[in-house]
PDB file of C-alpha atoms and ligand atoms in Angstrom:
ATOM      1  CA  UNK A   1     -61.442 141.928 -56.533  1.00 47.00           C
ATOM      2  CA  UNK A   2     -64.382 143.395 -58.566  1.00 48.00           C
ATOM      3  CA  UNK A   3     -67.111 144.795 -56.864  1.00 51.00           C
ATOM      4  CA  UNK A   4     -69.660 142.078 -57.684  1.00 69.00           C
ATOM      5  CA  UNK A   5     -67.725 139.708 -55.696  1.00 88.00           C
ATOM      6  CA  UNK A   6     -68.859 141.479 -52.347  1.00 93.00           C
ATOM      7  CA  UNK A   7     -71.557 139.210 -50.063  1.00 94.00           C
ATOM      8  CA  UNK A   8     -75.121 139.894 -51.130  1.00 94.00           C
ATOM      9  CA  UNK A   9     -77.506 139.575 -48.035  1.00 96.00           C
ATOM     10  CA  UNK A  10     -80.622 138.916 -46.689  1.00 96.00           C
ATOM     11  CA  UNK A  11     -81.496 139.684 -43.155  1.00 96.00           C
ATOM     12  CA  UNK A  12     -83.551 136.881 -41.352  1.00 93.00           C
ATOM     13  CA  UNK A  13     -85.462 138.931 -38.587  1.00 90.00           C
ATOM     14  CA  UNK A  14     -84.051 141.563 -39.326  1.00 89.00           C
ATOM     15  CA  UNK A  15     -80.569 140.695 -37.596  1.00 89.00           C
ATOM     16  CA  UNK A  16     -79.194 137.454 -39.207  1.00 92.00           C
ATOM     17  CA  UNK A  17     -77.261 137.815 -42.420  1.00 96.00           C
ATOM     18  CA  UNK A  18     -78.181 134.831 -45.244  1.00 96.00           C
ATOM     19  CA  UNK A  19     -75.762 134.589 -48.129  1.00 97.00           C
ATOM     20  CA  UNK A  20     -78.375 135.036 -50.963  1.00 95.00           C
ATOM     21  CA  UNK A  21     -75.669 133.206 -53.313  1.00 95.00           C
ATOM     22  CA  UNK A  22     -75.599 130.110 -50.607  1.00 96.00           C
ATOM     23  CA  UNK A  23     -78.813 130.116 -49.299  1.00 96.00           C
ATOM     24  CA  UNK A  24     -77.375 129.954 -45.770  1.00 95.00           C
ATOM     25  CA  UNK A  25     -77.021 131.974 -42.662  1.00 95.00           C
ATOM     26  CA  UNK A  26     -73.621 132.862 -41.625  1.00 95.00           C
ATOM     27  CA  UNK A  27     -73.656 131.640 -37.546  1.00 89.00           C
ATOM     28  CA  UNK A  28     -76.008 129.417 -35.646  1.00 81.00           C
ATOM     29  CA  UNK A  29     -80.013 130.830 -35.701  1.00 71.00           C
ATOM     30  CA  UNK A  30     -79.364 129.894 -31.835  1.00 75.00           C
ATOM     31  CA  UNK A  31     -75.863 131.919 -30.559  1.00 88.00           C
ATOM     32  CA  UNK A  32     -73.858 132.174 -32.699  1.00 90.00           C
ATOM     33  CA  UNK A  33     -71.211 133.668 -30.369  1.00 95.00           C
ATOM     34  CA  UNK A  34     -71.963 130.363 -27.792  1.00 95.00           C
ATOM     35  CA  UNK A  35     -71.926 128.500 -31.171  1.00 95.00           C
ATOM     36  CA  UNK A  36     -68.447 129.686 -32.068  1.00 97.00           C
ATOM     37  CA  UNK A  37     -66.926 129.323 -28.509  1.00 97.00           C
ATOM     38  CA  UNK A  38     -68.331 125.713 -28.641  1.00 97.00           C
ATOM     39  CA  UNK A  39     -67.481 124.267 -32.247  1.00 97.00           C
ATOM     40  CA  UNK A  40     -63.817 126.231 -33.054  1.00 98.00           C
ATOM     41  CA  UNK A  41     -62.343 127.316 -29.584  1.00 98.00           C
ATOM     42  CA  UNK A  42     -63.164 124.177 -27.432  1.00 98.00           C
ATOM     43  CA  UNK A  43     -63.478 121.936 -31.083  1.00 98.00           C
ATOM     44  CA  UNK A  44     -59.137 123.308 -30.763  1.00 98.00           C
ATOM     45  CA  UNK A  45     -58.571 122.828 -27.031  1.00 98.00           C
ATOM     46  CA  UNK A  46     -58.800 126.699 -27.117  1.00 98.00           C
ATOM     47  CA  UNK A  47     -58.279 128.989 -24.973  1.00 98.00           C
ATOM     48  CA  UNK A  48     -55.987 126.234 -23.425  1.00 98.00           C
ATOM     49  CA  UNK A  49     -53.053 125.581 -26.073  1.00 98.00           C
ATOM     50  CA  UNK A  50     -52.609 129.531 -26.566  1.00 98.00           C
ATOM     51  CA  UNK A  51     -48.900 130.186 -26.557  1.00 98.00           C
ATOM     52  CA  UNK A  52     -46.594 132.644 -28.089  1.00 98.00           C
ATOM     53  CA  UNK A  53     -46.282 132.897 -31.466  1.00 98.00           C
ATOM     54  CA  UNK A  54     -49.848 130.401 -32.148  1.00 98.00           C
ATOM     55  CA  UNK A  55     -51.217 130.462 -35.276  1.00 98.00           C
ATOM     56  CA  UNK A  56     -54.949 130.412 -35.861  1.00 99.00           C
ATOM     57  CA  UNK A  57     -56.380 129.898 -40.104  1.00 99.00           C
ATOM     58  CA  UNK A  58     -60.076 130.318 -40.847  1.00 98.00           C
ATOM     59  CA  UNK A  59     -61.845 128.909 -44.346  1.00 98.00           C
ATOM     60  CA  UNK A  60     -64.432 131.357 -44.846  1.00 98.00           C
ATOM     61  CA  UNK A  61     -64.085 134.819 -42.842  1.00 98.00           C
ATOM     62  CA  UNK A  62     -67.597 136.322 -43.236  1.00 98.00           C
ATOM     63  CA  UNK A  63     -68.668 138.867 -39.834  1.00 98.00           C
ATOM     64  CA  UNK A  64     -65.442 138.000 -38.507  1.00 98.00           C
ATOM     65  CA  UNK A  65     -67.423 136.519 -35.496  1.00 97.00           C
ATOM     66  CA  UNK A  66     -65.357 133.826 -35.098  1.00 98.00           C
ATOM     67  CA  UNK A  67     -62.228 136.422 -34.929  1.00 98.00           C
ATOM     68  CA  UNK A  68     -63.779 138.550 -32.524  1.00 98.00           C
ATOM     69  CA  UNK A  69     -64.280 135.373 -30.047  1.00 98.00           C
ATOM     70  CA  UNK A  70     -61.088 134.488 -30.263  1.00 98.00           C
ATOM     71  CA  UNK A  71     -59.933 137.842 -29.493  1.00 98.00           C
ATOM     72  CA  UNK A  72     -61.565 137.630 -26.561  1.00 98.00           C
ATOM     73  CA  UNK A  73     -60.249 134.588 -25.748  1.00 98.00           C
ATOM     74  CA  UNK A  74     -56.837 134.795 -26.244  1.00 98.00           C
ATOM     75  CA  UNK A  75     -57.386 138.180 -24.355  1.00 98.00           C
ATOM     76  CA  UNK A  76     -58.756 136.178 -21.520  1.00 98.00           C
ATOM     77  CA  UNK A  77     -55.635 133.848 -21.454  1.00 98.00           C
ATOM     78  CA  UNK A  78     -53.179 136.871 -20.628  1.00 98.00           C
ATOM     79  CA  UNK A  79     -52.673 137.921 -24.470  1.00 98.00           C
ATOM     80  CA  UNK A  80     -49.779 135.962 -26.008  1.00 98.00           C
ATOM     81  CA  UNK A  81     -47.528 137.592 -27.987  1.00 98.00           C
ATOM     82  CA  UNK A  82     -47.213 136.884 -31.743  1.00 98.00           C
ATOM     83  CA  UNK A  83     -50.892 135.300 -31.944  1.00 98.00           C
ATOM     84  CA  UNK A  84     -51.945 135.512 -35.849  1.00 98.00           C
ATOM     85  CA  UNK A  85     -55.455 134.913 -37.033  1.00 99.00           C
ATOM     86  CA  UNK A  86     -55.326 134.859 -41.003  1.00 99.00           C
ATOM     87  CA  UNK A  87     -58.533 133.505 -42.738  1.00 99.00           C
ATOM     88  CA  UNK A  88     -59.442 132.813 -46.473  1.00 98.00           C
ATOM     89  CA  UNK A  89     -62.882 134.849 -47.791  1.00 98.00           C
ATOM     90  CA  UNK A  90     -64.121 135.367 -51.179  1.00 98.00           C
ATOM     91  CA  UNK A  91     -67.332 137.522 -51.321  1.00 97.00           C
ATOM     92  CA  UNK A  92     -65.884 139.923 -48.279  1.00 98.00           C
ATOM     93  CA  UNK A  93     -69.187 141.226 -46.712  1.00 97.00           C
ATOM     94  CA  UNK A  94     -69.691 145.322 -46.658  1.00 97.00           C
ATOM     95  CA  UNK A  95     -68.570 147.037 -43.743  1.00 98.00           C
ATOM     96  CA  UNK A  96     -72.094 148.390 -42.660  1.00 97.00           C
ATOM     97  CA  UNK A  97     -73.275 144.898 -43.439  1.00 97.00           C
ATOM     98  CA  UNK A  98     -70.969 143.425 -40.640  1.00 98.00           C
ATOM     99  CA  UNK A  99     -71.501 146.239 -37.964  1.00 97.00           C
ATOM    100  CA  UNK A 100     -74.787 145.572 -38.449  1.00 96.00           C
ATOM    101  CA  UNK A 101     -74.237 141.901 -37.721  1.00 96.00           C
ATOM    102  CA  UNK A 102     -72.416 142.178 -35.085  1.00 95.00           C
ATOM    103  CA  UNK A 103     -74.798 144.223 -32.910  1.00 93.00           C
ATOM    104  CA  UNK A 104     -76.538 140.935 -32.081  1.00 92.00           C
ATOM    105  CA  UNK A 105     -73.863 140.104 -30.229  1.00 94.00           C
ATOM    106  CA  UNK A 106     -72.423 143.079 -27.707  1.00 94.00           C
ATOM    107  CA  UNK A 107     -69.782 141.284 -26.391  1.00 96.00           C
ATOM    108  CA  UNK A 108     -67.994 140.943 -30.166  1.00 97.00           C
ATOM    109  CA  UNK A 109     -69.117 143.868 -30.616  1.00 97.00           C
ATOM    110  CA  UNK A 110     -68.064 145.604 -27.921  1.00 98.00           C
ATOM    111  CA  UNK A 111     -63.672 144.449 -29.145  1.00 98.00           C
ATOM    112  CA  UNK A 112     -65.000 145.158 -33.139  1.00 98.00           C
ATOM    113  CA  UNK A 113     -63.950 148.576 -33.295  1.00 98.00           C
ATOM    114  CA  UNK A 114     -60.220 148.473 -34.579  1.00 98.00           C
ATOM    115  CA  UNK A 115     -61.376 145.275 -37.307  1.00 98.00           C
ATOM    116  CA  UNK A 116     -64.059 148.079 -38.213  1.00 98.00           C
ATOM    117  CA  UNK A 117     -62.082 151.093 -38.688  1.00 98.00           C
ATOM    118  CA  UNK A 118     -59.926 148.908 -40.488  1.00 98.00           C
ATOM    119  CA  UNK A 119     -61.919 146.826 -42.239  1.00 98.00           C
ATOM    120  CA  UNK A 120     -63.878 150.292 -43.783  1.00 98.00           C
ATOM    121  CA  UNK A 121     -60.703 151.819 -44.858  1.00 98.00           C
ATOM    122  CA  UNK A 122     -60.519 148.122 -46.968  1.00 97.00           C
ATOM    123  CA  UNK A 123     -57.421 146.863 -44.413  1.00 98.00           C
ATOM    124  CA  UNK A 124     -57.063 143.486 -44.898  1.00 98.00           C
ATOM    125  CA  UNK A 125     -53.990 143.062 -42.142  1.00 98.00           C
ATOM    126  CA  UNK A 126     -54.653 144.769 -39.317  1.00 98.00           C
ATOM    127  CA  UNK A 127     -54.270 144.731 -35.350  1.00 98.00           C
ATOM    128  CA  UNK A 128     -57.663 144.081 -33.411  1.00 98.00           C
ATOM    129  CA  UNK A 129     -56.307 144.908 -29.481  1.00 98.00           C
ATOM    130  CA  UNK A 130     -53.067 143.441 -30.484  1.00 97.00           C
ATOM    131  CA  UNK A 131     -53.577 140.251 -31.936  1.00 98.00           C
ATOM    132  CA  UNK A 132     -52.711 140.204 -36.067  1.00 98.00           C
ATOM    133  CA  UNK A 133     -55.507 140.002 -38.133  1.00 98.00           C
ATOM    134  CA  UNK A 134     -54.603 139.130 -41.983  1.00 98.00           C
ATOM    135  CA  UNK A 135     -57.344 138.317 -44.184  1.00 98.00           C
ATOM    136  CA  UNK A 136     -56.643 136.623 -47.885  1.00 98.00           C
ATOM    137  CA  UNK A 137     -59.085 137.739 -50.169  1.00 98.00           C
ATOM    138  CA  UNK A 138     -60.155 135.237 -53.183  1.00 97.00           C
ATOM    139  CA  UNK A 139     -61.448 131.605 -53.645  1.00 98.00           C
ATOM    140  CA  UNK A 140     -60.185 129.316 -50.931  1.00 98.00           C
ATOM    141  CA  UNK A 141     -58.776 126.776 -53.260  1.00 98.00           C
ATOM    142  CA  UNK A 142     -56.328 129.179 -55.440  1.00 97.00           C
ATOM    143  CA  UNK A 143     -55.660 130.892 -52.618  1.00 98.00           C
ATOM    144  CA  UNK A 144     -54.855 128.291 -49.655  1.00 98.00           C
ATOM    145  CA  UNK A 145     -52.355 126.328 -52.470  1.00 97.00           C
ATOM    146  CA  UNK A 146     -50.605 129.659 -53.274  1.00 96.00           C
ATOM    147  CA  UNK A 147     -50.130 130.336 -48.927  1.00 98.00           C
ATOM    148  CA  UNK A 148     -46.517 130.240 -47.557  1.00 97.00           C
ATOM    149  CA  UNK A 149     -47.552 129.804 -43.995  1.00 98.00           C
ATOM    150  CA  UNK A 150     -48.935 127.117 -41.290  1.00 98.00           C
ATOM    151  CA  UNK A 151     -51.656 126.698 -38.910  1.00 98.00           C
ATOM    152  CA  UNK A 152     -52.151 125.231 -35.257  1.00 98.00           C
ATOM    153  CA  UNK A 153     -55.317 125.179 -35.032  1.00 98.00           C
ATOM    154  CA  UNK A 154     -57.676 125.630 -38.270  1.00 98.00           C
ATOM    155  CA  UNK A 155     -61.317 126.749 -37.877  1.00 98.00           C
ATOM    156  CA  UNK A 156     -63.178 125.159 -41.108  1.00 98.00           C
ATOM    157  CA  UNK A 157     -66.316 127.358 -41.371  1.00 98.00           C
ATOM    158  CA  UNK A 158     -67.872 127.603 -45.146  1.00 98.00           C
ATOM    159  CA  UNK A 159     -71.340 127.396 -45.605  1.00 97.00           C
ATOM    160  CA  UNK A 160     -73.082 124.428 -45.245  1.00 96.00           C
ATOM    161  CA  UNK A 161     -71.443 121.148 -47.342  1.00 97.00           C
ATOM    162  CA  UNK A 162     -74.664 120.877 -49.127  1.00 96.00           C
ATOM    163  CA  UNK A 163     -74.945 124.557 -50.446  1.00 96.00           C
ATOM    164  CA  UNK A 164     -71.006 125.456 -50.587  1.00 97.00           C
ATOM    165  CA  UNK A 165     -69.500 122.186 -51.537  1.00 96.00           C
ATOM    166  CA  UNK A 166     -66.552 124.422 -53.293  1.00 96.00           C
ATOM    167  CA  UNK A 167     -65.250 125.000 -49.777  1.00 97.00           C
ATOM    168  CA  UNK A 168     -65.404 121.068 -48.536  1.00 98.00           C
ATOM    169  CA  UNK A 169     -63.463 119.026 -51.119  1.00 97.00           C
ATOM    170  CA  UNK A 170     -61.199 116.602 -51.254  1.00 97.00           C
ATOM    171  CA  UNK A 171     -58.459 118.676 -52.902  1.00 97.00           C
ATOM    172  CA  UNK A 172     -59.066 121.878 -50.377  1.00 98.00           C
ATOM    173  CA  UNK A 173     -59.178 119.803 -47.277  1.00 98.00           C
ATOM    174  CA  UNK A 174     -55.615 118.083 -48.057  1.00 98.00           C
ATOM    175  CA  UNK A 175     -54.353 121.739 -48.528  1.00 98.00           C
ATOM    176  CA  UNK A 176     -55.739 122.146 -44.812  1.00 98.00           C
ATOM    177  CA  UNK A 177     -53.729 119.545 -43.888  1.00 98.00           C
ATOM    178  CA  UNK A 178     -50.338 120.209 -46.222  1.00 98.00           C
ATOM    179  CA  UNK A 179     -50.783 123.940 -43.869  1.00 98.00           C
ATOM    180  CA  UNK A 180     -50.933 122.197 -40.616  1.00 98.00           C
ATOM    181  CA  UNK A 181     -48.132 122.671 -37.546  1.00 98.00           C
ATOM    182  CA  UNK A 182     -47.232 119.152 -36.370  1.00 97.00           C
ATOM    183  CA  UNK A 183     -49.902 118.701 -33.318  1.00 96.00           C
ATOM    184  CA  UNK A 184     -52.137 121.000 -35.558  1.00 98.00           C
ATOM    185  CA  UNK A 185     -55.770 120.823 -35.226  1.00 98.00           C
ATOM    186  CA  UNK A 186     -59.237 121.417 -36.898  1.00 98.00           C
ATOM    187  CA  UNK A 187     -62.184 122.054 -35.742  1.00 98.00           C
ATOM    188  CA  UNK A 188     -65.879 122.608 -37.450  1.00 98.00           C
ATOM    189  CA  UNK A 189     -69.793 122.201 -36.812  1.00 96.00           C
ATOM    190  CA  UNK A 190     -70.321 119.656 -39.470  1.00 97.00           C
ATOM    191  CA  UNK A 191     -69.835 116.066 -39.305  1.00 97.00           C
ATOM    192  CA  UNK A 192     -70.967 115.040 -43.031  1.00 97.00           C
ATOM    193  CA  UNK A 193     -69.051 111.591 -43.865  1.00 97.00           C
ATOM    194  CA  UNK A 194     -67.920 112.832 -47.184  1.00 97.00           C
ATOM    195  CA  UNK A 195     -65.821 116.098 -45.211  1.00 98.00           C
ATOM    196  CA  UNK A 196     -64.762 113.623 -41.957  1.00 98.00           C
ATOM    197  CA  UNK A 197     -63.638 111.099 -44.916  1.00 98.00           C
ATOM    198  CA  UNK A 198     -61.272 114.095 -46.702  1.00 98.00           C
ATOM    199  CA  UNK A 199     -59.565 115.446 -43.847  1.00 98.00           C
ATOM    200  CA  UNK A 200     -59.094 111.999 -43.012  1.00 98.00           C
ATOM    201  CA  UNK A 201     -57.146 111.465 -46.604  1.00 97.00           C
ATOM    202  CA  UNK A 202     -55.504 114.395 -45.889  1.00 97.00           C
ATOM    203  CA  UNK A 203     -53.465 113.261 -42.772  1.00 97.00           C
ATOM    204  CA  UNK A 204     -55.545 114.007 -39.839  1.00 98.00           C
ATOM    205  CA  UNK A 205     -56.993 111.983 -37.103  1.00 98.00           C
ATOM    206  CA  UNK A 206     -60.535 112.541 -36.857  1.00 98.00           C
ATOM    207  CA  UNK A 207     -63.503 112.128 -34.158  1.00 98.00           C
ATOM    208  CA  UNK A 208     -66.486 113.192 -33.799  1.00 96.00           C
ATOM    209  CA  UNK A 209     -67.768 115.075 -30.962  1.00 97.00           C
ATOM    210  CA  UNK A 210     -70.855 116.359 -29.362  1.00 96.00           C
ATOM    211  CA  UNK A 211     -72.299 119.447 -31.896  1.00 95.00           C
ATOM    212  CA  UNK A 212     -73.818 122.766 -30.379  1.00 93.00           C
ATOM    213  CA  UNK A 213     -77.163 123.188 -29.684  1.00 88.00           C
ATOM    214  CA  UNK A 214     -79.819 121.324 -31.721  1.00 86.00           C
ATOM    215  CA  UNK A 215     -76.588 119.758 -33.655  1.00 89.00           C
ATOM    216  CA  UNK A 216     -75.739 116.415 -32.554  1.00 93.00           C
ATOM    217  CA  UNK A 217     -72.270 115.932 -33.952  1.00 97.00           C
ATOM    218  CA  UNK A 218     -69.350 118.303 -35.166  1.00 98.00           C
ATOM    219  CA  UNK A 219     -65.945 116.902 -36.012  1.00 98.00           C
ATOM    220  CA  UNK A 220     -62.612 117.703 -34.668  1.00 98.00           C
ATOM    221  CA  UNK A 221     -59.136 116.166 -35.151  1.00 98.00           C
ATOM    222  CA  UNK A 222     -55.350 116.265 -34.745  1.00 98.00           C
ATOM    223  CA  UNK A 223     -52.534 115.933 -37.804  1.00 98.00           C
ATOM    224  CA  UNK A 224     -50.992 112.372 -37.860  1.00 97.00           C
ATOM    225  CA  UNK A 225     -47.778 112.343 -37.050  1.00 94.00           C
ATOM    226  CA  UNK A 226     -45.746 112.058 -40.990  1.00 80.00           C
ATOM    227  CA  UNK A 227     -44.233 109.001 -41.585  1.00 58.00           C
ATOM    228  CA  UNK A 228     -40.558 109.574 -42.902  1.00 53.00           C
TER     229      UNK A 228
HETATM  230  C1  SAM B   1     -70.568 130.318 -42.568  1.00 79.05           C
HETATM  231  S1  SAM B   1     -69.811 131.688 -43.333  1.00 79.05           S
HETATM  232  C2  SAM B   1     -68.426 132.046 -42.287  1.00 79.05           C
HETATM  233  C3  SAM B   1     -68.789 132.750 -41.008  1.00 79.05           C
HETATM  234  C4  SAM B   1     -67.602 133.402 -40.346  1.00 79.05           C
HETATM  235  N1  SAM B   1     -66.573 132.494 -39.926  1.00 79.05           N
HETATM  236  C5  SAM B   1     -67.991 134.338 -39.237  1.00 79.05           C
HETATM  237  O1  SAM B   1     -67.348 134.308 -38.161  1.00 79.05           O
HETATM  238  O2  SAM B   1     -68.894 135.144 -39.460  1.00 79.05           O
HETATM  239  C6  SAM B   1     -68.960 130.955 -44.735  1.00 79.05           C
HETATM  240  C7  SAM B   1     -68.036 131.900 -45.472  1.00 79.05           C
HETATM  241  O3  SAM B   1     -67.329 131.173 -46.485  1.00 79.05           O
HETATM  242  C8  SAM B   1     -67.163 132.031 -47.606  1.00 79.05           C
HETATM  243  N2  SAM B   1     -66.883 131.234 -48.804  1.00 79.05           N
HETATM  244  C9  SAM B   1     -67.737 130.447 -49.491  1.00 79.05           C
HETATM  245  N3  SAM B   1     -67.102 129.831 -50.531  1.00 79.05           N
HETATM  246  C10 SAM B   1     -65.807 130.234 -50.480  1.00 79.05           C
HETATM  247  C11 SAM B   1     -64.650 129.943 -51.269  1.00 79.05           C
HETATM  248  N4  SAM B   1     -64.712 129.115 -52.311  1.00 79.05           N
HETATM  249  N5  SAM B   1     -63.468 130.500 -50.895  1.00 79.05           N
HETATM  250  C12 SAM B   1     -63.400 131.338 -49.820  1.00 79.05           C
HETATM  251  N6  SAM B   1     -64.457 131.643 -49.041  1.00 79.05           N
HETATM  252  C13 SAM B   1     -65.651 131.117 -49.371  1.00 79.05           C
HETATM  253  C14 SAM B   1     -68.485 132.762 -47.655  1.00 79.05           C
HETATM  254  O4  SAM B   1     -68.424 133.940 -48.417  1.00 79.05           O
HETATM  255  C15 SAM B   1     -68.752 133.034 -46.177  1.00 79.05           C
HETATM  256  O5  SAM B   1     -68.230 134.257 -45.767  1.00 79.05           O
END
């Protein structure tokens, strides 16, 4: 990856990052940690359906936030063996960028360390307190096509669909589902017809539910069972 493909920021207060080339922050201007715990855990009937072996995918990786929550999480559930968190990222943020980041929010920060240290020495599968971390580096929609694996639950998290449409189509969001378990879920904040409308193509049932915070809607939804 060349270096011009690393995140250029913007600080809003002086402790929210903005993607300069989206326009966008990267978590809620609210919490983004209550945010998180809201829209992808409980959007996944998470920390609930942790098991052995349970496979988490993330579109769009940024401060690892979301990671670091469900660290926690799946620490708080007794720490499952086998968990995997592997998430898709283009424009991987500096490592000073997401320390920084993450300081608005001790209790993420206070598990960050090992993704850190890892992260720094430019790790991009690594152990954060024992749950396996792998992030794929690269656009979303060469990358997700070219991925040999499945997801249970899938945490959809680009930017919004109005300033990253790239990471919201049609073609992407049946990949999402092609890489879903059977019972697999999704989760994310936005309920924009033209996203609910594509995951629906793609083979999932999809509702709406109540969003976080001044939000009033996010979407959520299971995999249809496959007709043979
Ligand atoms: C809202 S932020 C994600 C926040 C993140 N989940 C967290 O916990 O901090 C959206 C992310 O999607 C990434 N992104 C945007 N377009 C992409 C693409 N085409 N392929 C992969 N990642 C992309 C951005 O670089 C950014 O990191």
């Amino acid at each position: 990856m060349t270096q011009d493909q690393t995140a250029k920021l913007e600080w809003k207060d002086g402790a929210i990052p903005v993607a300069t080339r989206f326009d966008d922050p990267y978590f809620s201007l609210d919490n983004g940690l209550d945010e998180t715990r809201h829209v992808f855990l409980a959007g996944n009937d998470l920390p609930a359906r942790f098991q052995p072996g349970f496979r988490i995918a993330e579109l769009g990786f940024g401060t690892g936030l979301n990671m670091l929550a469900t660290v926690i999480a799946w620490q708080g559930a007794g720490a499952p063996e086998g968990v995997r968190f592997t998430s898709f990222e283009a424009y991987p943020m500096a490592v000073d960028d997401i320390a920084r980041a993450l300081d608005a929010f001790p209790e993420a920060r206070a598990v960050a360390e090992p993704f850190l240290a890892a992260w720094g020495q430019g790790k991009r599968v690594f152990e954060v307190h024992g749950l396996t971390v792998e992030v794929i580096e690269g656009d979303a929609r060469e990358a997700l096509t070219g991925w040999d694996g499945h997801a249970d639950a899938w945490f959809l998290d680009g930017f919004s669909p109005a300033k990253n449409p790239e990471l919201w189509g049609e073609d992407l969001l049946g990949e999402v589902a092609r890489h879903t378990a059977p019972n697999g879920t999704f989760a994310t904040y936005t309920a924009a017809g033209f996203v609910r409308r594509a995951l629906d193509a793609g083979g999932f049932a999809v509702e709406r539910s109540p969003g976080y915070g001044r939000k009033r809607h996010m979407s959520r939804g299971v995999l249809r069972p496959q007709e043979i």
